[in-house]
Coordinates of C-alpha atoms and ligand atoms in Angstrom, one line a residue:
M29 CA 89.8 119.3 77.1
Q30 CA 92.9 118.5 79.2
E31 CA 94.8 121.3 77.5
T32 CA 92.3 124.0 78.5
K33 CA 92.3 122.8 82.0
T34 CA 96.0 123.1 82.6
M35 CA 95.9 126.6 81.0
E36 CA 93.4 127.6 83.6
Q37 CA 94.4 130.4 85.9
I38 CA 95.2 129.2 89.4
P39 CA 93.8 131.9 91.8
E40 CA 96.4 133.7 93.9
T41 CA 94.1 134.8 96.7
E42 CA 92.9 132.7 99.6
P43 CA 90.6 130.9 100.2
E44 CA 89.8 130.8 96.4
R45 CA 93.2 129.2 95.7
Q46 CA 92.5 126.3 98.0
L47 CA 89.0 125.9 96.8
Y48 CA 90.4 125.6 93.3
F49 CA 92.8 122.8 94.3
M50 CA 90.0 121.0 96.2
S51 CA 87.8 120.9 93.1
R52 CA 90.7 119.8 90.9
I53 CA 91.5 116.9 93.2
K54 CA 87.9 116.0 93.6
E55 CA 87.6 115.6 89.8
E56 CA 90.8 113.5 89.6
N57 CA 89.6 111.4 92.6
R58 CA 86.3 110.8 90.9
L59 CA 88.0 109.5 87.8
R60 CA 90.3 107.3 89.8
A61 CA 87.4 105.9 91.8
E62 CA 85.7 104.9 88.6
E63 CA 88.8 103.1 87.5
L64 CA 89.1 101.3 90.8
G65 CA 85.4 100.7 91.2
R66 CA 85.4 102.0 94.8
N67 CA 85.5 105.3 96.6
L68 CA 88.8 106.8 97.8
T69 CA 89.0 107.0 101.6
Y70 CA 90.8 109.0 104.2
H71 CA 91.7 108.5 107.8
I72 CA 93.0 111.1 110.3
E73 CA 94.6 110.1 113.6
T74 CA 94.9 113.0 116.0
F75 CA 97.4 113.2 118.9
G76 CA 97.7 115.9 121.5
C77 CA 95.3 118.6 122.7
Q78 CA 92.1 120.3 121.7
M79 CA 93.9 122.6 119.3
N80 CA 95.0 119.6 117.3
A81 CA 91.5 118.1 117.5
K82 CA 90.1 121.3 116.0
D83 CA 92.8 121.4 113.3
S84 CA 91.8 117.8 112.4
E85 CA 88.2 118.9 111.9
K86 CA 89.4 121.5 109.4
L87 CA 91.7 119.0 107.7
A88 CA 88.8 116.5 107.5
G89 CA 86.7 119.3 105.8
I90 CA 89.4 119.7 103.2
L91 CA 89.7 116.0 102.5
T92 CA 85.9 115.6 102.2
S93 CA 85.9 118.5 99.7
C94 CA 88.6 116.7 97.8
G95 CA 86.2 113.8 97.4
Y96 CA 87.6 111.4 100.0
T97 CA 85.2 109.6 102.3
E98 CA 86.1 108.8 105.9
A99 CA 87.4 105.4 106.9
A100 CA 87.3 104.2 110.5
T101 CA 90.9 102.8 110.4
E102 CA 94.2 103.4 108.8
Q103 CA 93.3 101.0 106.0
A104 CA 92.6 104.0 103.8
D105 CA 93.9 105.7 100.7
F106 CA 95.0 108.9 102.4
V107 CA 96.2 108.6 106.0
L108 CA 97.1 111.7 107.9
Y109 CA 98.7 111.8 111.4
N110 CA 98.3 115.1 113.2
T111 CA 101.1 114.9 115.8
C112 CA 101.9 116.3 119.2
T113 CA 105.3 116.8 120.7
V114 CA 104.5 118.2 124.2
R115 CA 106.2 115.2 125.9
E116 CA 108.7 112.7 124.6
N117 CA 106.3 109.8 124.8
A118 CA 104.0 111.6 122.4
N119 CA 106.9 111.4 119.8
T120 CA 107.8 107.8 120.5
K121 CA 104.2 106.8 120.0
V122 CA 104.0 108.5 116.6
Y123 CA 107.3 107.0 115.3
G124 CA 106.0 103.5 116.1
R125 CA 102.8 104.1 114.3
I126 CA 104.4 105.6 111.2
G127 CA 106.4 102.3 110.9
Y128 CA 103.1 100.4 110.9
L129 CA 101.7 102.7 108.2
G130 CA 104.7 101.8 106.0
N131 CA 103.5 98.1 106.1
L132 CA 100.0 99.1 105.2
K133 CA 101.3 101.1 102.3
S134 CA 103.2 98.2 100.8
K135 CA 99.8 96.4 100.5
N136 CA 97.9 99.3 99.1
P137 CA 99.7 101.0 96.2
E138 CA 97.0 103.7 96.2
M139 CA 97.9 104.8 99.7
K140 CA 99.4 108.2 100.5
I141 CA 100.8 109.1 103.9
A142 CA 100.9 112.6 105.3
L143 CA 102.2 113.9 108.6
C144 CA 101.5 117.3 110.2
G145 CA 101.1 119.0 113.5
C146 CA 103.5 120.2 116.3
M147 CA 106.1 117.5 116.0
M148 CA 106.7 118.3 112.3
Q149 CA 107.8 121.9 113.3
E150 CA 110.9 120.4 114.8
Q151 CA 114.0 120.3 112.6
H152 CA 115.3 117.0 113.9
V153 CA 111.9 115.3 113.3
Q154 CA 111.9 116.6 109.7
E155 CA 115.3 115.2 109.1
K156 CA 114.4 111.8 110.6
I157 CA 111.3 111.5 108.4
K158 CA 113.3 112.5 105.3
K159 CA 116.0 109.9 106.0
S160 CA 114.3 107.0 107.7
Y161 CA 110.7 107.1 106.6
R162 CA 111.0 107.5 102.8
F163 CA 107.4 106.2 102.2
V164 CA 105.9 109.4 103.8
D165 CA 104.5 111.5 100.9
I166 CA 103.6 114.8 102.5
V167 CA 104.8 116.7 105.6
F168 CA 103.6 120.0 106.7
G169 CA 103.5 121.9 110.0
T170 CA 101.1 123.9 112.2
H171 CA 101.1 127.2 110.2
N172 CA 99.9 125.9 106.8
I173 CA 97.2 123.3 107.5
Y174 CA 94.9 125.3 105.2
K175 CA 97.1 124.4 102.3
L176 CA 96.5 120.6 102.5
A177 CA 94.7 120.5 99.1
E178 CA 97.5 122.3 97.4
L179 CA 100.1 120.0 98.9
I180 CA 98.2 116.9 97.7
Y181 CA 97.9 118.5 94.2
R182 CA 101.7 119.0 94.1
K183 CA 102.2 115.4 95.2
N184 CA 99.8 114.1 92.5
H185 CA 101.4 116.2 89.8
G186 CA 105.0 115.1 89.9
E187 CA 106.6 116.1 93.2
K188 CA 108.1 113.0 94.7
R189 CA 107.8 114.1 98.3
V190 CA 106.2 117.4 99.5
F191 CA 107.8 119.0 102.6
E192 CA 106.4 122.4 103.5
I193 CA 107.0 123.6 107.0
L194 CA 106.8 127.3 107.8
E195 CA 108.8 128.8 110.7
S196 CA 106.0 131.2 111.6
T197 CA 103.0 133.0 110.1
D198 CA 100.9 136.1 110.5
R199 CA 98.4 134.6 108.2
V200 CA 95.2 132.9 109.2
V201 CA 93.1 131.5 106.4
E202 CA 89.6 130.8 107.5
D203 CA 86.3 130.2 105.6
L204 CA 87.4 126.8 104.4
P205 CA 85.1 123.8 104.8
S206 CA 85.3 122.0 108.1
E207 CA 83.8 118.8 109.5
H208 CA 82.4 118.4 113.0
K209 CA 83.0 115.3 115.1
Y210 CA 79.8 116.0 117.1
R211 CA 76.7 117.6 115.8
F212 CA 75.8 119.2 119.2
K213 CA 79.2 120.6 120.4
A214 CA 82.1 122.2 118.8
G215 CA 85.4 124.0 119.5
V216 CA 86.1 127.5 118.3
N217 CA 89.6 128.9 118.1
I218 CA 89.8 132.3 119.7
M219 CA 93.6 132.6 119.5
Y220 CA 96.6 130.8 118.1
G221 CA 100.1 130.3 119.5
C222 CA 101.5 131.2 122.9
N223 CA 103.9 133.9 124.2
N224 CA 104.4 132.6 127.7
F225 CA 107.5 130.5 127.3
C226 CA 107.1 128.4 130.4
S227 CA 110.6 127.0 130.6
Y228 CA 109.7 123.4 130.1
C229 CA 107.3 123.9 127.3
I230 CA 107.8 123.4 123.5
V231 CA 104.4 124.8 122.5
P232 CA 105.5 128.4 121.8
Y233 CA 108.2 127.1 119.5
V234 CA 106.0 124.8 117.5
R235 CA 102.8 127.0 117.5
G236 CA 104.4 130.4 117.1
R237 CA 103.5 133.7 118.6
E238 CA 100.1 134.5 120.2
R239 CA 97.5 135.8 117.7
S240 CA 94.0 136.6 118.7
R241 CA 91.1 136.4 116.3
K242 CA 88.8 139.4 115.9
P243 CA 85.7 139.2 118.2
E244 CA 83.4 139.8 115.2
D245 CA 84.9 136.7 113.4
I246 CA 84.5 134.6 116.5
I247 CA 80.9 135.7 117.1
A248 CA 80.1 135.1 113.4
E249 CA 81.5 131.5 113.7
V250 CA 79.5 130.8 116.9
E251 CA 76.3 132.1 115.3
K252 CA 76.8 129.9 112.4
L253 CA 77.4 126.9 114.6
A254 CA 74.3 127.7 116.6
S255 CA 72.3 127.9 113.4
E256 CA 73.5 124.4 112.6
G257 CA 72.3 123.0 115.9
I258 CA 75.4 123.3 118.0
V259 CA 74.4 123.9 121.7
E260 CA 77.7 123.7 123.4
I261 CA 80.9 125.5 122.4
M262 CA 84.4 125.4 123.7
L263 CA 86.6 128.5 123.2
L264 CA 90.1 127.4 122.5
G265 CA 93.5 129.0 123.1
Q266 CA 96.7 128.1 125.0
N267 CA 96.0 131.0 127.4
V268 CA 92.5 132.3 126.8
N269 CA 92.9 134.9 129.7
S270 CA 95.3 137.0 127.6
Y271 CA 92.8 137.0 124.6
G272 CA 92.5 140.3 122.8
K273 CA 95.3 142.2 124.4
T274 CA 97.2 142.6 121.2
L275 CA 94.3 143.4 118.9
S276 CA 94.3 146.8 117.3
E277 CA 91.1 147.4 119.2
P278 CA 91.9 145.5 122.5
I279 CA 89.2 143.6 124.2
S280 CA 89.3 141.4 127.3
F281 CA 88.4 137.7 127.4
A282 CA 85.6 138.5 129.9
E283 CA 84.1 140.9 127.4
L284 CA 84.3 138.3 124.6
L285 CA 82.4 135.8 126.9
R286 CA 79.7 138.4 127.5
R287 CA 79.3 138.7 123.7
V288 CA 79.3 134.9 123.2
E289 CA 76.7 134.6 125.9
Q290 CA 74.3 136.7 123.7
V291 CA 74.3 134.2 120.9
E292 CA 70.9 132.5 120.8
G293 CA 70.8 128.8 120.6
I294 CA 74.1 128.3 122.5
R295 CA 73.3 126.8 125.9
R296 CA 76.7 126.0 127.3
I297 CA 80.0 127.8 127.0
R298 CA 83.4 126.2 128.0
F299 CA 86.9 127.4 127.5
M300 CA 90.5 126.1 127.6
T301 CA 93.1 126.9 128.9
S302 CA 93.3 129.5 131.7
H303 CA 96.7 130.6 132.8
P304 CA 96.5 131.6 136.5
K305 CA 98.7 134.7 136.1
D306 CA 96.1 136.3 133.7
L307 CA 92.8 135.3 135.3
S308 CA 91.0 138.5 136.1
D309 CA 88.4 139.4 138.7
E310 CA 86.3 140.6 135.8
L311 CA 86.3 137.0 134.4
I312 CA 85.2 135.6 137.8
E313 CA 82.4 138.1 137.8
V314 CA 81.3 137.3 134.3
M315 CA 81.3 133.5 135.1
K316 CA 79.4 134.1 138.3
N317 CA 76.6 136.0 136.6
S318 CA 76.4 133.8 133.5
K319 CA 73.7 131.3 132.8
K320 CA 75.6 129.6 130.1
I321 CA 79.3 129.4 131.2
C322 CA 79.9 126.0 132.6
R323 CA 80.7 125.5 136.2
H324 CA 84.2 124.3 135.4
L325 CA 87.6 125.9 135.3
H326 CA 90.8 124.2 134.2
L327 CA 93.5 126.0 136.0
P328 CA 96.9 124.4 135.5
M329 CA 99.1 125.0 138.5
Q330 CA 102.1 122.9 137.4
S331 CA 103.8 123.0 140.8
G332 CA 103.0 124.0 144.3
S333 CA 106.5 125.3 145.1
T334 CA 107.1 129.0 144.6
K335 CA 110.8 128.2 143.9
I336 CA 109.9 125.7 141.1
L337 CA 107.2 128.0 139.7
R338 CA 109.8 130.7 139.3
K339 CA 112.1 128.3 137.5
M340 CA 109.2 127.3 135.3
N341 CA 108.6 131.0 134.4
R342 CA 105.0 130.7 135.5
K343 CA 104.9 134.2 137.0
Y344 CA 102.8 133.4 140.2
T345 CA 103.6 132.0 143.6
K346 CA 102.0 129.2 145.6
E347 CA 100.1 131.9 147.6
D348 CA 98.9 133.7 144.5
Y349 CA 97.5 130.4 143.2
L350 CA 95.7 129.5 146.5
S351 CA 94.3 133.0 146.8
L352 CA 93.0 132.8 143.3
V353 CA 91.4 129.5 144.0
S354 CA 89.8 130.9 147.1
R355 CA 88.4 134.0 145.2
I356 CA 86.9 131.7 142.6
R357 CA 85.3 129.4 145.1
T358 CA 83.9 132.2 147.1
A359 CA 82.2 133.7 144.0
I360 CA 81.1 130.4 142.5
P361 CA 80.9 127.8 145.3
E362 CA 79.6 125.0 142.9
I363 CA 82.5 125.3 140.5
S364 CA 84.7 122.3 139.7
L365 CA 88.4 123.0 139.5
T366 CA 90.8 120.8 137.5
T367 CA 94.5 121.3 137.0
D368 CA 97.8 120.1 135.4
I369 CA 100.8 119.1 137.5
I370 CA 104.3 118.3 136.4
V371 CA 106.4 116.1 138.7
G372 CA 110.2 116.0 138.6
F373 CA 111.0 119.4 137.1
P374 CA 114.8 120.1 137.3
G375 CA 115.7 121.1 140.9
E376 CA 112.5 119.7 142.5
T377 CA 113.4 118.6 146.0
E378 CA 111.3 116.5 148.4
E379 CA 110.2 119.8 150.1
D380 CA 109.1 121.3 146.8
F381 CA 107.1 118.2 146.0
L382 CA 105.5 118.3 149.5
E383 CA 104.4 121.9 148.6
T384 CA 102.6 120.5 145.5
L385 CA 100.8 117.9 147.6
D386 CA 99.8 120.6 150.0
V387 CA 98.2 122.7 147.3
V388 CA 96.4 119.6 145.9
K389 CA 94.9 119.1 149.4
K390 CA 94.0 122.7 149.9
A391 CA 92.6 123.5 146.5
G392 CA 90.4 120.4 146.4
F393 CA 90.7 119.6 142.7
D394 CA 88.0 117.6 141.1
S395 CA 90.7 116.1 139.0
A396 CA 94.2 116.7 137.9
Y397 CA 96.2 115.7 134.9
T398 CA 99.6 114.6 136.2
F399 CA 102.7 114.4 134.0
L400 CA 106.3 113.3 134.5
Y401 CA 108.6 116.1 133.5
S402 CA 109.8 115.5 130.0
K403 CA 112.9 117.2 128.6
R404 CA 112.1 119.1 125.3
S405 CA 115.2 120.1 123.3
G406 CA 115.5 123.8 122.7
T407 CA 113.6 124.8 125.9
P408 CA 115.4 126.5 128.8
A409 CA 114.6 123.7 131.2
A410 CA 116.3 121.1 129.1
S411 CA 119.7 122.6 129.9
M412 CA 119.1 123.3 133.6
E413 CA 121.2 121.5 136.1
D414 CA 119.8 119.1 138.8
Q415 CA 117.6 117.1 136.4
V416 CA 115.7 114.8 138.8
P417 CA 116.5 111.1 138.4
E418 CA 113.7 109.2 136.7
E419 CA 113.2 106.7 139.5
L420 CA 112.7 109.5 142.1
A421 CA 110.3 111.3 139.8
K422 CA 108.3 108.2 139.3
E423 CA 108.1 107.5 143.0
R424 CA 106.8 111.1 143.6
F425 CA 104.4 110.7 140.7
Q426 CA 102.8 107.6 142.3
R427 CA 102.4 109.5 145.6
L428 CA 100.8 112.4 143.8
L429 CA 98.4 110.2 142.0
Q430 CA 97.2 108.7 145.3
V431 CA 96.5 112.1 146.8
V432 CA 94.9 113.4 143.6
S433 CA 92.5 110.4 143.4
E434 CA 91.5 110.7 147.1
Q435 CA 90.7 114.4 146.6
S436 CA 88.8 113.8 143.4
E437 CA 86.7 111.1 145.0
L438 CA 85.9 113.5 147.9
Q439 CA 84.8 116.2 145.5
T440 CA 82.8 113.9 143.2
K441 CA 81.1 112.3 146.3
K442 CA 79.5 115.7 147.1
G443 CA 77.3 115.4 144.0
E444 CA 75.8 112.1 144.9
G445 CA 72.0 112.2 145.3
Q446 CA 71.6 115.4 143.3
T447 CA 69.5 115.7 140.1
V448 CA 71.3 117.7 137.4
E449 CA 71.0 118.7 133.8
V450 CA 73.3 116.9 131.5
L451 CA 74.1 117.0 127.8
V452 CA 73.9 113.5 126.4
E453 CA 77.0 112.9 124.4
E454 CA 77.2 109.2 123.3
Q455 CA 76.3 105.7 123.8
N456 CA 78.5 104.0 126.4
A457 CA 81.3 102.0 124.7
Q458 CA 81.3 99.2 127.3
D459 CA 77.5 98.9 127.8
P460 CA 75.3 99.9 124.8
A461 CA 72.2 100.1 127.1
L462 CA 73.8 103.1 128.8
L463 CA 74.2 106.7 127.6
T464 CA 77.0 109.0 128.7
G465 CA 76.1 112.6 129.7
R466 CA 78.3 115.5 130.7
L467 CA 77.5 117.7 133.6
S468 CA 78.0 121.5 133.6
N469 CA 81.0 120.8 135.9
N470 CA 82.5 118.5 133.2
L471 CA 82.0 115.3 135.1
L472 CA 80.4 112.3 133.4
V473 CA 77.4 110.2 134.3
H474 CA 76.3 106.9 132.8
F475 CA 72.6 106.1 132.8
P476 CA 70.1 103.9 130.9
G477 CA 68.5 105.7 128.0
S478 CA 67.9 105.6 124.2
T479 CA 70.3 106.8 121.6
E480 CA 67.7 109.3 120.2
Q481 CA 68.6 111.4 123.3
I482 CA 72.1 112.0 122.1
G483 CA 72.6 115.7 121.6
T484 CA 69.8 116.7 124.0
F485 CA 69.6 118.0 127.5
V486 CA 68.1 115.7 130.1
N487 CA 67.8 115.6 133.9
V488 CA 69.6 112.8 135.6
K489 CA 69.8 111.7 139.2
L490 CA 73.3 110.9 140.3
N491 CA 72.7 107.7 142.3
E492 CA 76.3 106.6 142.9
C493 CA 79.7 108.1 142.7
K494 CA 82.3 105.8 141.1
G495 CA 85.4 107.8 141.9
F496 CA 85.6 110.3 139.1
Y497 CA 82.2 109.6 137.4
Y498 CA 78.6 108.7 138.4
L499 CA 76.0 106.1 137.7
G500 CA 72.5 107.6 137.4
T501 CA 68.9 107.4 136.2
L502 CA 66.8 109.7 134.1
V503 CA 64.3 111.9 135.8
D504 CA 61.3 113.4 134.0
Ligands
LIG15 N1 98.6 126.2 127.6 C1 98.3 125.3 128.6 C2 99.0 123.9 128.6 C3 99.3 123.3 127.3 S1 100.3 121.8 127.4 C4 98.7 125.9 130.0 O1 99.5 126.7 130.1 O2 98.0 125.5 130.9 C5 99.4 120.8 128.5 C6 100.1 120.4 129.8 O3 101.2 119.6 129.4 C7 100.7 121.6 130.6 O4 99.8 122.2 131.4 C8 101.8 120.9 131.4 O5 101.3 120.4 132.6 C9 102.1 119.7 130.5 N2 103.5 119.8 129.9 C10 103.9 120.8 129.0 N3 105.2 120.6 128.7 C11 105.6 119.5 129.5 C12 106.9 118.9 129.7 N4 108.0 119.3 129.0 N5 106.9 117.8 130.5 C13 105.8 117.4 131.2 N6 104.6 118.0 131.0 C14 104.5 119.0 130.2
LIG16 FE1 103.2 126.0 127.3 FE2 103.1 127.8 129.2 FE3 102.2 128.4 126.8 FE4 100.8 126.7 128.3 S1 101.2 128.9 128.7 S2 101.3 126.5 126.1 S3 102.5 125.6 129.4 S4 104.3 127.9 127.3
LIG17 FE1 100.7 118.8 121.7 FE2 100.8 120.8 120.0 FE3 98.8 120.6 121.6 S1 102.5 120.0 121.1 S2 99.6 119.6 123.4 S3 99.3 119.2 120.1 S4 99.7 122.5 120.9

């Protein structure tokens, strides 16, 4: 029996090859579970952005197909960290937690530890894991997540430690099983990688060059999700506005949205992230006329100073950004705008910082994610002169936070008293009598209701603004 199995041909084409490894591991795990008298479990911890969250759903799909069941904590037989390296504190956090995994492993001989994601694409990280974290079994990067089953198979069949990190890829393997964290909303990759090389950013180095998926494949995935009951989708890419430009039959992001809008069953469409330099009037028009595209745009500005924007390689000026905001607001007055801002970029003076505050006031953001500049090795900004002292950057950061929260409260207050349609997402973690619903503009409201309403659309009156969210009541 055993003999014939090992003689079996391993398929060379994908996805058949991975499906083969999944079924082999599943069988081995079944036997092991019988010996142990319990199921084998997995736990994935995801750091970073929506792309990583989406990747983790795919990885969960593979682990489920390998016969593992999900565990709520890291007390599991297969623990996977999907890492982020966009800022230094993301890395520090991961190293601390890997140490903790080492302790858990010493108590559970069954346990395997795997690391993947953006941080693993960095040479110095790979070396550190090899040298200082010997208990880590499997390490892979962002370009080969589809191979997880094969890597586990190699580990189970004699390889002491499996390290497989690819520099780049032009290969995208799809049609593998995937899990969904929610049964009513899902993310859909429309492109991978990034070509923008903003001078502070490590993403293009760890995620590779920009690759758009074919519109037919995207639509087919959205249709499948709709048939499974998904009502809200989030189209994902580092710069969705440049979607489709490099396809053999080029298509604009606005045109893709028109097509996604046609998919029956989908009631809400969101997308992330928009780079201001590529946001077209065609897109504003499509958003304006759409019944499904949500009234929310995340438009990272990074800095309000034209001088700093140039050093960041963002390819727009303060005036370009403000004029874009004004065109969007004129076309879609009810839109909510959110942004990302970096404080303390090399060479930022008090005047530059005041320009940032000025844009925050003028643009009237509903919220802003604010970050202290973090030096990423290998990026052009890391070797720029005039790095801003940490104390000064922190002081500016606090001032920015103050203005951002004032602005966001002003914006949120405008909604008070309105009755709006929300998608009910979950039971409130603090108060189980409350549900949490998401407005089209991405703000949240908490209101009394029953858990059967999760995943449905209901009307809620926004009674009270609590800064950046509301308290409300259901309206029939
Ligand atoms: N592709 C998206 C952003 C992805 S990273 C875009 O261009 O908008 C998310 C955010 O992290 C960025 O918008 C930026 O504000 C922040 N960020 C990226 N690199 C950073 C760094 N080195 N230091 C501090 N913040 C950074
Ligand atoms: Fe980073 Fe710029 Fe690409 Fe966004 S657009 S991922 S900030 S390089
Ligand atoms: Fe982090 Fe990678 Fe996303 S570095 S922000 S997880 S693309």
